[in-house]
Tab-separated table of C-alpha atoms (C1' of nucleotides) in Angstrom:
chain	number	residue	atom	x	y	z
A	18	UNK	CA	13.805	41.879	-40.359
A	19	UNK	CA	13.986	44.245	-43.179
A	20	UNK	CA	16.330	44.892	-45.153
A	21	UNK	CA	17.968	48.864	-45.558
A	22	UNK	CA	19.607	48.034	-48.591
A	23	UNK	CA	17.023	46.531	-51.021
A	24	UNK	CA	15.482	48.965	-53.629
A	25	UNK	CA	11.812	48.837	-52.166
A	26	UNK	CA	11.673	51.078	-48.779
A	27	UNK	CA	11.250	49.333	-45.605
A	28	UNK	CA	7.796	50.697	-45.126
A	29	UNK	CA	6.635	48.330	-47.687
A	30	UNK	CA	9.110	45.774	-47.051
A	31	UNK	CA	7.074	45.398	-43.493
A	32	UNK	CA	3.355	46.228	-44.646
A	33	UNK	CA	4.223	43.425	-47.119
A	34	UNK	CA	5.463	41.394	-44.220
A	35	UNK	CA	2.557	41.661	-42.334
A	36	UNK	CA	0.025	41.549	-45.063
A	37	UNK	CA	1.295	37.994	-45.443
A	38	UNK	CA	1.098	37.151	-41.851
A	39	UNK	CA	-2.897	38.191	-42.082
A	40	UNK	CA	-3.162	36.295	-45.648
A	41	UNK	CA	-1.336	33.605	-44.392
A	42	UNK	CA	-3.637	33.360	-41.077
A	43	UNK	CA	-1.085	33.790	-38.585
A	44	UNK	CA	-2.639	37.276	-37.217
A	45	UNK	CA	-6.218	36.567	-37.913
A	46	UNK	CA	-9.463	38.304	-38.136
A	47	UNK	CA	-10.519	41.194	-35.069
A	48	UNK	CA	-7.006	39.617	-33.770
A	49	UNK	CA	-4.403	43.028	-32.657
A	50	UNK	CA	-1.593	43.058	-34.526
A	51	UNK	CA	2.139	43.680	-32.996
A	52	UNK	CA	2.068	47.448	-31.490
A	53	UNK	CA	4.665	49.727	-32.974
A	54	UNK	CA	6.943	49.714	-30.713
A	55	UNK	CA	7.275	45.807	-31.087
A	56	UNK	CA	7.490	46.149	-34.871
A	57	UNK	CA	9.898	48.827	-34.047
A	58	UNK	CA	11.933	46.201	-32.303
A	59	UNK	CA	11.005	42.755	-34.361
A	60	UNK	CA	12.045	44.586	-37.582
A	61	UNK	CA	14.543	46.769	-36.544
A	62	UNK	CA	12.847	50.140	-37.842
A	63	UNK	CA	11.781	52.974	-36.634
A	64	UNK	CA	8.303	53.882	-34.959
A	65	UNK	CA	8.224	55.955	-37.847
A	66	UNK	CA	8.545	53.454	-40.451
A	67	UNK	CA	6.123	51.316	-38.604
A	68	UNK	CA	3.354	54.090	-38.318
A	69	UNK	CA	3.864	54.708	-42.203
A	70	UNK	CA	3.936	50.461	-42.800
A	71	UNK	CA	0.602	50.319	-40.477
A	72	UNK	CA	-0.868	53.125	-42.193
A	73	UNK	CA	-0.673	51.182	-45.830
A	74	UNK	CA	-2.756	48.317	-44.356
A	75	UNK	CA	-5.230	50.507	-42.998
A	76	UNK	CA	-5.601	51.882	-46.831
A	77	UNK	CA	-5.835	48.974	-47.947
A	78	UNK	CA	-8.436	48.007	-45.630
A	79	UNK	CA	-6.285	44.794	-44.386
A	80	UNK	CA	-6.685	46.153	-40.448
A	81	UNK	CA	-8.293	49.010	-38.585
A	82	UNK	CA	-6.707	51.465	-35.498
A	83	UNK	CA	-8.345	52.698	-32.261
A	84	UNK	CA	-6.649	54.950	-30.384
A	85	UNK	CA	-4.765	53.773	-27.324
A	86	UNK	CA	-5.708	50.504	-28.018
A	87	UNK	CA	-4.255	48.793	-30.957
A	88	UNK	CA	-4.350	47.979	-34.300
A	89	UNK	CA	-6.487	44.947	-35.729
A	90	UNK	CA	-7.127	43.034	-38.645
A	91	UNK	CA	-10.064	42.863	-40.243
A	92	UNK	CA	-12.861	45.727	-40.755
A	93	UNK	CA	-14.175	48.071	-37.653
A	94	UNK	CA	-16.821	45.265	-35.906
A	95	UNK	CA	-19.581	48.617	-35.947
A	96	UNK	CA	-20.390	51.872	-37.612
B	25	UNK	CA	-0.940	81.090	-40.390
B	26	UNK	CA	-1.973	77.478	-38.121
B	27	UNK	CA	-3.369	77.747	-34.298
B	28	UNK	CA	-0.989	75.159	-32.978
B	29	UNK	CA	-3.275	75.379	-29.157
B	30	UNK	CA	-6.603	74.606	-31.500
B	31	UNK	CA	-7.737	71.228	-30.958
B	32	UNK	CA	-7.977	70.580	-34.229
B	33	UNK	CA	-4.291	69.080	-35.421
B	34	UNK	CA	-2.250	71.228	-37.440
B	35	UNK	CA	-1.995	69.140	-40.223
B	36	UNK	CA	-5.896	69.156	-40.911
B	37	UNK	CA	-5.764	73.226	-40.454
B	38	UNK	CA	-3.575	73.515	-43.412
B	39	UNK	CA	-5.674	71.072	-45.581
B	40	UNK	CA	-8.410	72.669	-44.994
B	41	UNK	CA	-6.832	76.316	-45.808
B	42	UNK	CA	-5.833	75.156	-48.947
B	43	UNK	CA	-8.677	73.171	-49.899
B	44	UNK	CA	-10.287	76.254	-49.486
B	45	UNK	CA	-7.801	78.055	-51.703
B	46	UNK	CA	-8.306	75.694	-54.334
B	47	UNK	CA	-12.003	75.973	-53.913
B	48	UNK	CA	-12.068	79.684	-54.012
B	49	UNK	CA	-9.914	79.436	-57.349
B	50	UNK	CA	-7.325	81.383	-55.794
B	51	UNK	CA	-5.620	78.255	-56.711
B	52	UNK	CA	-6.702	77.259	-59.742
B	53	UNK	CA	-6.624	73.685	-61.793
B	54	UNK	CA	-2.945	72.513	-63.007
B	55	UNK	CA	-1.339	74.496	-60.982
B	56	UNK	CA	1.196	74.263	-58.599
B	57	UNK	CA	0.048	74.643	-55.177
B	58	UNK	CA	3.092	76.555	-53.117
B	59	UNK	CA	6.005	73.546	-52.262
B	60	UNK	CA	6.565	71.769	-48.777
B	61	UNK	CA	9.018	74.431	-47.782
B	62	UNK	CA	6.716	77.444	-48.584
B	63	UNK	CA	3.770	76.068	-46.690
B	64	UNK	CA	6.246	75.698	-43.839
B	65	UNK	CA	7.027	79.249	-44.169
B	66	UNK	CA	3.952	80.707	-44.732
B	67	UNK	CA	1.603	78.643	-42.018
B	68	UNK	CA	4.682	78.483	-39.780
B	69	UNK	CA	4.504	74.264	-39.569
B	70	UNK	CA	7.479	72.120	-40.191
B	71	UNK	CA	7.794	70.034	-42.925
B	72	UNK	CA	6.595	67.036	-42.400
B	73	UNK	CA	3.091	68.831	-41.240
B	74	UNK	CA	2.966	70.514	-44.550
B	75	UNK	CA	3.754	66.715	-46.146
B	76	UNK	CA	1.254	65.312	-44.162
B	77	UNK	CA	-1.452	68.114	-45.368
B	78	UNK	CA	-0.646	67.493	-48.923
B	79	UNK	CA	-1.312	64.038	-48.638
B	80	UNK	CA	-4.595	64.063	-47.191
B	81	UNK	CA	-5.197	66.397	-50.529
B	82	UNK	CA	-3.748	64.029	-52.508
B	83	UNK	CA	-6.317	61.313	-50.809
B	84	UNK	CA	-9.101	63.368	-51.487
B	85	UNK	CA	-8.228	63.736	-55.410
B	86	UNK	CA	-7.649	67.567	-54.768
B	87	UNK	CA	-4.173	67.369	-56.223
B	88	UNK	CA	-1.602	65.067	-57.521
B	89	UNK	CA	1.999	65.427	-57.166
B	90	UNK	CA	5.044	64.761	-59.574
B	91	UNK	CA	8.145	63.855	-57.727
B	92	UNK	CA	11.156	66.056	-58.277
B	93	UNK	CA	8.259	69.150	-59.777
B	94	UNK	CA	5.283	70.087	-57.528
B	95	UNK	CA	2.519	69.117	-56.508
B	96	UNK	CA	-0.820	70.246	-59.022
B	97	UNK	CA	-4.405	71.141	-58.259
B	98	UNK	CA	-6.895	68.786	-60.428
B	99	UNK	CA	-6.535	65.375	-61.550
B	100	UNK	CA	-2.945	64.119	-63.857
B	101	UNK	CA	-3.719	65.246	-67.368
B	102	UNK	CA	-2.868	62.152	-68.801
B	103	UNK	CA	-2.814	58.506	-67.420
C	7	DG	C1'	-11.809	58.372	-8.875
C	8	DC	C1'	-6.733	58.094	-9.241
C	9	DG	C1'	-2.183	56.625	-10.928
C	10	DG	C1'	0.666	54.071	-13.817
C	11	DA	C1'	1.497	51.425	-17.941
C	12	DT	C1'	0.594	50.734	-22.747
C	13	DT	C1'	-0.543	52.238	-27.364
C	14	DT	C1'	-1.667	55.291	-30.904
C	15	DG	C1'	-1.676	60.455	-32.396
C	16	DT	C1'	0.621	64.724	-33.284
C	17	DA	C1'	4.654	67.596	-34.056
C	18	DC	C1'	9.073	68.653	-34.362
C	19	DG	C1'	14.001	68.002	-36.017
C	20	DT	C1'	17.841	66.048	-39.034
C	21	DA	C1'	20.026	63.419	-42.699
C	22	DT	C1'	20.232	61.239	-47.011
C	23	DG	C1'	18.421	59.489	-51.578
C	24	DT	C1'	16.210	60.344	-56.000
C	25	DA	C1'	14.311	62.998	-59.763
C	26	DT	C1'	13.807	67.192	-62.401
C	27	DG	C1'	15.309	71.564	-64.465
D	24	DG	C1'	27.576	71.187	-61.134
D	25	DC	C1'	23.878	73.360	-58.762
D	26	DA	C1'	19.167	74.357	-57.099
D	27	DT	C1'	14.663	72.741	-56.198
D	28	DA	C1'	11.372	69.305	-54.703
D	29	DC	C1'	9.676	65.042	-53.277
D	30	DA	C1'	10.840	60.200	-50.853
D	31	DT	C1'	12.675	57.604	-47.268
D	32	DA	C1'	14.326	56.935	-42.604
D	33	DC	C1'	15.970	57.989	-38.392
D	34	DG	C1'	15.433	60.400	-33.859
D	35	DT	C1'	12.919	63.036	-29.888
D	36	DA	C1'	9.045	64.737	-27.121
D	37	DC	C1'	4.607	65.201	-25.531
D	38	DA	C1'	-0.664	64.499	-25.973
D	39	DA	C1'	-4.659	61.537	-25.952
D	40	DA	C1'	-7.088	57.302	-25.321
D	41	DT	C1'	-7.407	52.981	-23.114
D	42	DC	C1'	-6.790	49.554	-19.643
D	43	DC	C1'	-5.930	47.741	-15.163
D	44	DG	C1'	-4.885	47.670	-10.277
DNA sequence: GCGGATTTGTACGTATGTATG
DNA sequence: GCATACATACGTACAAATCCG
């Protein structure tokens, strides 16, 4: 759960979150991670907040999106 | 002024016109490219299109923005 | 092929916080 | 204090892609 009081926005409160989760092996490599609307519910933030949290990890090159199907960890398996 | 029925998103319209701006030189280097609520205006987009635009500048190193002042074509003079 | 469910993508709106001038 | 501008966060709605029965 985040929390909407500390200093550092809840965007990065939950990309930190789940950048430990990968690091840490519990969602693991070419594995999906929670959709949004789950980490809309398990965190208590908005889809909006998860998009924006999702969208640091995929900067940082922690996971990779397809459209309509998810969001995974890793690197895209082609191209 | 963005084609909101092109199939091409809205967001990516306005980067491009003002990636071409800045590559014309009507905008030129250390200035201020016009703020969120102008591009709203002037391409008829809301504001969190024209936020989304400028970011995918600011990704490409086309400009850099200074919270609370603009946001500048170029790279930060100092830093 | 079709329809429904799921998931991400786009676009809009509003409110509030923070920083600068 | 006020105006401007960016940052964060919430909400809604619909589109597009995928999957499965």
């Amino acid at each position: 759960m985040v929390d909407p009081f500390a200093p550092v926005p809840a965007y990065i409160q939950l990309a930190d979150a789940l950048a430990e989760r990968i690091k840490s092996g519990s969602l693991r490599k070419l594995m999906p991670i929670p959709s949004e609307t789950s980490l809309q519910q398990e965190y208590g933030v908005s889809r909006g907040t998860a998009r924006h949290a999702v969208a640091l990890l995929r900067e940082r090159g922690l996971v990779f999106t397809v459209q309509g199907r998810g969001t995974y960890v890793g690197k895209p398996p082609n191209a």
